Coordinates of C-alpha atoms in Angstrom, one line a residue:
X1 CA 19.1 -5.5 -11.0
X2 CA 18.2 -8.5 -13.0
X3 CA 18.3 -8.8 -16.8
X4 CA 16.4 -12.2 -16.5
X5 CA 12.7 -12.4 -17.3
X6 CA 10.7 -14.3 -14.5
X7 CA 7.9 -16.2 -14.8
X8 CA 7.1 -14.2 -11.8
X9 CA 3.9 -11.8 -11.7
X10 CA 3.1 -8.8 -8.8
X11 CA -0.6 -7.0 -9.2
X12 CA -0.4 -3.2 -7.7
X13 CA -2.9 -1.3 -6.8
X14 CA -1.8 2.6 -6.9
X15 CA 0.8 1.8 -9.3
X16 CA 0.9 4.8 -11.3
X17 CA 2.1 7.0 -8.4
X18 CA 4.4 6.8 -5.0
X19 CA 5.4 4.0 -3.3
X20 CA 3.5 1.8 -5.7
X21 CA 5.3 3.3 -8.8
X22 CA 8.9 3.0 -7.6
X23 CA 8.0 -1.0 -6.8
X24 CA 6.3 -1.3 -9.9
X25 CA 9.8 0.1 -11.4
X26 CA 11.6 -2.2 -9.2
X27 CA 9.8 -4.8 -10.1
X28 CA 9.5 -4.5 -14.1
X29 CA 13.9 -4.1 -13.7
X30 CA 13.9 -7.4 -11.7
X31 CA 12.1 -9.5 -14.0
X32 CA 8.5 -9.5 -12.6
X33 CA 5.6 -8.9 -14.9
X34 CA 4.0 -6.1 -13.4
X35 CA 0.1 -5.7 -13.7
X36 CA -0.9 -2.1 -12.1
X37 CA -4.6 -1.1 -11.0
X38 CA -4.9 2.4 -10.6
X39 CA -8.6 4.4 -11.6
X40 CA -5.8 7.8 -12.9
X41 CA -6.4 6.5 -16.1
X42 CA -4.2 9.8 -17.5
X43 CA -1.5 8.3 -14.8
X44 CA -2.0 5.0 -16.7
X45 CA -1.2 6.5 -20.1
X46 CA 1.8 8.5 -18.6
X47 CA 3.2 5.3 -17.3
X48 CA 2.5 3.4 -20.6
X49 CA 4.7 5.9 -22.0
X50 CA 7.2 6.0 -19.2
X51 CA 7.6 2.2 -19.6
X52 CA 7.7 1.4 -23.2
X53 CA 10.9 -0.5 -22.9
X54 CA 8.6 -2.6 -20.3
X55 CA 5.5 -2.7 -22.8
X56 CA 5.5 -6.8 -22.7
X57 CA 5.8 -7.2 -19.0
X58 CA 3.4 -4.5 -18.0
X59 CA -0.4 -4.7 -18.1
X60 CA -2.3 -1.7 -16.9
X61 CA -5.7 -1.1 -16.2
X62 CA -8.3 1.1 -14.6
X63 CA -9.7 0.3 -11.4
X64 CA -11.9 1.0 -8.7
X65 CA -11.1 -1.3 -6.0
X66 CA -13.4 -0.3 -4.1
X67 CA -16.1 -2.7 -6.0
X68 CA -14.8 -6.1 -5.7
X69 CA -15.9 -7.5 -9.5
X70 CA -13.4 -4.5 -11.1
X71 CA -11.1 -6.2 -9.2
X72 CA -12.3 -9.6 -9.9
X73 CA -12.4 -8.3 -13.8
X74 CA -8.7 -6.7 -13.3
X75 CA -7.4 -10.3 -11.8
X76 CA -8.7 -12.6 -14.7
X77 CA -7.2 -10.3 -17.0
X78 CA -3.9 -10.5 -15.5
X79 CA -3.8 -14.3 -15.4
X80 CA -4.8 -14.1 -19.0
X81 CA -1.8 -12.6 -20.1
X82 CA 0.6 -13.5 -17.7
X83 CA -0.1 -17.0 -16.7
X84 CA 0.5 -16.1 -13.0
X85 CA 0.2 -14.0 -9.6
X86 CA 2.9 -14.5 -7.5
X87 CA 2.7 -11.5 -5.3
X88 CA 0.3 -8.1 -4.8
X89 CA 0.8 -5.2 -3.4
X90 CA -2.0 -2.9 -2.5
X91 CA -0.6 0.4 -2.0
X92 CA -3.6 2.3 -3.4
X93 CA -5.1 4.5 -0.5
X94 CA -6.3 8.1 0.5
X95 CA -6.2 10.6 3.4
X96 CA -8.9 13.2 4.2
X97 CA -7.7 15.0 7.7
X98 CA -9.8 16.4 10.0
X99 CA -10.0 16.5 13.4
X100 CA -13.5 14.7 14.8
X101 CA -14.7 17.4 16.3
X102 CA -13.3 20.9 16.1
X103 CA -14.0 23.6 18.5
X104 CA -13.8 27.4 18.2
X105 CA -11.0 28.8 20.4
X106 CA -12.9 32.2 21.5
X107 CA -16.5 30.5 22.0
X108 CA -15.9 26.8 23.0
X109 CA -18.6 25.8 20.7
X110 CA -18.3 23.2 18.0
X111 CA -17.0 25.3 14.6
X112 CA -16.5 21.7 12.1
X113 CA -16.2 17.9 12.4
X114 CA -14.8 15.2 10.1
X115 CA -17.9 14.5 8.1
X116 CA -19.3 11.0 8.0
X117 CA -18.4 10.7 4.0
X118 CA -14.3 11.7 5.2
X119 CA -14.6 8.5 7.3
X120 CA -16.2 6.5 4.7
X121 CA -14.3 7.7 1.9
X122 CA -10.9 6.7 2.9
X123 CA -12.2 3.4 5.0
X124 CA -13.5 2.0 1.7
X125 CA -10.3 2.8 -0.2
X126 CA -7.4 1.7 2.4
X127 CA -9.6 -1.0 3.9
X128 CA -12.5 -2.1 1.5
X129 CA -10.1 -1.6 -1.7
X130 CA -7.4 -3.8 0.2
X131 CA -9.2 -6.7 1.3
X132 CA -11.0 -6.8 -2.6
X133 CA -7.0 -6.5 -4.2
X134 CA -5.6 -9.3 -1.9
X135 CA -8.6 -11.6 -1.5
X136 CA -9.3 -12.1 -5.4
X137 CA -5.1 -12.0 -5.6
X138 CA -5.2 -15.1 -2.8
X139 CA -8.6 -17.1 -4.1
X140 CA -6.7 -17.3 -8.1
X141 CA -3.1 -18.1 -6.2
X142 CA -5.0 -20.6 -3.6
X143 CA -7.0 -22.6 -6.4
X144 CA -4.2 -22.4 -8.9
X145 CA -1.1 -23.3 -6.8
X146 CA 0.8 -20.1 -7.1
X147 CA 3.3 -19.8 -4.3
X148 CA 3.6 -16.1 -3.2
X149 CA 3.3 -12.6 -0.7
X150 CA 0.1 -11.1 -0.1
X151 CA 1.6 -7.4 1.1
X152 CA 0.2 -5.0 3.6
X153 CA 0.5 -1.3 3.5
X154 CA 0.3 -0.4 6.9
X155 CA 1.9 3.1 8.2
X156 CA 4.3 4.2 11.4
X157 CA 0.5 6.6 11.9
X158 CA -1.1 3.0 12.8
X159 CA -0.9 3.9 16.6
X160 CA -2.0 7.5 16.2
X161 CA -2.0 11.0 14.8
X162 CA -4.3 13.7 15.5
X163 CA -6.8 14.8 13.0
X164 CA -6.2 11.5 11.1
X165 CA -9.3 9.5 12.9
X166 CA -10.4 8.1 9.8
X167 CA -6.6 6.9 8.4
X168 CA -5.0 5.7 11.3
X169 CA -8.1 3.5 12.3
X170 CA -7.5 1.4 8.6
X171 CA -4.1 1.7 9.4
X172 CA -3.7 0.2 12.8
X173 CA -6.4 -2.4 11.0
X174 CA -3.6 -3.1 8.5
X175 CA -1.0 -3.9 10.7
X176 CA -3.1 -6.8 11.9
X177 CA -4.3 -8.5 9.1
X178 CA -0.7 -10.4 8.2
X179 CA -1.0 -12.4 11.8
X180 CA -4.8 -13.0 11.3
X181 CA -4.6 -14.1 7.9
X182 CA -1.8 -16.6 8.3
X183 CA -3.3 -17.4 11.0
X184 CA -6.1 -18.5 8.8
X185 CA -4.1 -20.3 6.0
X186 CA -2.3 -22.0 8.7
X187 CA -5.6 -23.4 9.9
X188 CA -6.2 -25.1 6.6
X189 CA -2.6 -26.1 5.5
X190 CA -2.2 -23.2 2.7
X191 CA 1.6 -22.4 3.4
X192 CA 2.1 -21.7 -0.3
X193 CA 0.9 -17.9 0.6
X194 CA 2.7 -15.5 3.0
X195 CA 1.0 -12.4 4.6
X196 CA 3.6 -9.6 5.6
X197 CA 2.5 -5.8 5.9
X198 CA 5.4 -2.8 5.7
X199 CA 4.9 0.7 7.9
X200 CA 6.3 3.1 6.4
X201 CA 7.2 6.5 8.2
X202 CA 7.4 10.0 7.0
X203 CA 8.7 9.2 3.3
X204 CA 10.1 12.2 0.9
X205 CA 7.3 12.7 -1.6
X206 CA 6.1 15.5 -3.9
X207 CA 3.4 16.2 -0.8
X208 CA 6.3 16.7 1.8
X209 CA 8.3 18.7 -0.7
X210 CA 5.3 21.4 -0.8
X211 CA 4.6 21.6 3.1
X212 CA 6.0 24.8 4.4
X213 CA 10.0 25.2 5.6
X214 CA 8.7 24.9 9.1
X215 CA 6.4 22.1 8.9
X216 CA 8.5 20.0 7.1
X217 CA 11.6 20.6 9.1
X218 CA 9.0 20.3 12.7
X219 CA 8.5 16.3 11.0
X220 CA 12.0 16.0 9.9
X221 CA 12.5 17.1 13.9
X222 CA 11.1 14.2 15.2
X223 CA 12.9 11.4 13.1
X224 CA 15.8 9.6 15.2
X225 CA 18.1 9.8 11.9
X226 CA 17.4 13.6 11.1
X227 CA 15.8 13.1 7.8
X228 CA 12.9 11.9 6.2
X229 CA 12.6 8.4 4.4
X230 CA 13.7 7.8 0.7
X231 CA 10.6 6.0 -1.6
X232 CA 13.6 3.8 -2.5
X233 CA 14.2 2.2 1.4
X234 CA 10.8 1.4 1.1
X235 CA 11.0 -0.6 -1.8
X236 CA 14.3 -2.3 -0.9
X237 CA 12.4 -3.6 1.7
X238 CA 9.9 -4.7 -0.2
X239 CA 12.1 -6.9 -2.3
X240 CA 13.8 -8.0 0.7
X241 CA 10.7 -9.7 1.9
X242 CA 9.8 -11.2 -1.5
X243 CA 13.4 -12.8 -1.1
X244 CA 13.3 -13.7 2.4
X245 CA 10.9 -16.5 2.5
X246 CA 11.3 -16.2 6.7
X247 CA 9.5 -13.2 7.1
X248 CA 5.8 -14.0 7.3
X249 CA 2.5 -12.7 9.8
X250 CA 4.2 -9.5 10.7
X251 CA 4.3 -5.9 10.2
X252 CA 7.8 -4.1 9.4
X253 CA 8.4 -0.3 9.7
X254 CA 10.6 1.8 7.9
X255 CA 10.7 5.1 9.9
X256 CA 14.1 5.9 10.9
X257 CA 12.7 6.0 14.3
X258 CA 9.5 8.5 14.8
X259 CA 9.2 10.2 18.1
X260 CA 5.4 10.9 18.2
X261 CA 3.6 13.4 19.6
X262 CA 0.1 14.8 21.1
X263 CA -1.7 11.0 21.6
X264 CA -2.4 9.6 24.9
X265 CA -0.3 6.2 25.6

């Protein structure tokens, strides 16, 4: 933990709750100043609170990311009081399961499907609501000079996982954007900016805690190291790549190894 102030700034998206909280935390306690976009604005005002001892590192605002001038908004704001944006971090996204079609097991026939809005919904969020975060992010850090990470928030479901149709495809999307992108910046000499995306496997959140014995214990099952990963191994990695100037144009998992299931290879 650092007691120094930085003149370093990270935006988050989703920084009020999960993995974007505990980096925001980690963050704020390494030095960073720390500007979160989350539309919770009663999240907001509980982290306000949370963070007091942060107050002067810490700007937070509401924001749909789905609309790119919010985020355009969000961004100016940011460099107004902080000078800089050295890194984001768009960990904002949803899930609405469903299988894409579901039949009935006595008559055959089609009983439900994943509606049209379930795809849309969580498409604009995990993909739309990225690209906005990281591409106002990388125009202010191109045109001003700002050396930096552009993370990814990819998941270990990027390769599969029935009834998540709508969530793996952004996520699988995700995982190819860091080799695309610096791919790009390569092109036209912008090596100030690195691209690298994380994957994180089955992590021990509030959601996980409420699952039933069985179903939790049936994922916990298929994890190589018997357990399910800690929000805090997903941060230290995090910080690890913001240290690590190496690591560029790739994906990393944290999954403890997941054995997966029920897709066709």
């Amino acid at each position: 933990m650092s007691s120094t102030k930085l003149n370093k700034t990270i935006v988050i998206s989703g920084g009020a709750s999960g993995i974007g909280l505990a980096a925001t935390k980690k963050f704020l306690t390494e030095g960073f100043n720390v500007c979160v976009l989350d539309h919770n604005k009663a999240a907001l005002e509980q982290l306000s609170a949370e963070l007091i001892v942060h107050k002067n590192q810490l700007l937070l605002e509401v924001c749909d990311i789905t609309e790119s001038k919010n985020v355009s908004l969000a961004m100016d704001k940011c460099l107004q009081k902080f000078g800089t944006i050295n890194a984001v971090l768009p960990a904002a996204g949803i899930v609405k399961d469903g299988y894409f079609i579901k039949v009935d097991r006595n008559t055959g026939k089609v009983k439900e499907h994943m509606s049209q809005a379930q795809f849309a919904d969580v498409v604009n969020v995990n993909l739309t609501g990225t690209f906005n975060t990281i591409q106002q992010a990388a125009i202010r850090m191109i045109d001003n000079k700002f050396a930096g990470v552009l993370y990814l928030v990819s998941s270990i479901n990027q390769s599969g996982q029935l009834g998540q149709l709508n969530y793996s495809s952004t996520k699988h999307a995700l995982a190819m954007w860091p080799k695309l992108l610096v791919g790009e910046f390569h092109k036209q000499n912008i090596d100030l900016i690195r691209v690298v995306g994380i994957a994180p496997g089955y992590v021990d959140t509030p959601i996980l805690k409420d699952l039933k014995p069985i179903v939790r214990q049936s994922i916990i099952n298929d994890i190589a190291i018997g357990r399910l990963i800690q929000t805090d191994e997903i941060v230290s990695t995090i910080w690890h790549i913001w240290q690590n100037k190496a690591i560029n144009a790739t994906t990393i998992e944290i999954s403890g190894g997941t054995v997966q299931r029920g897709v066709c290879k």
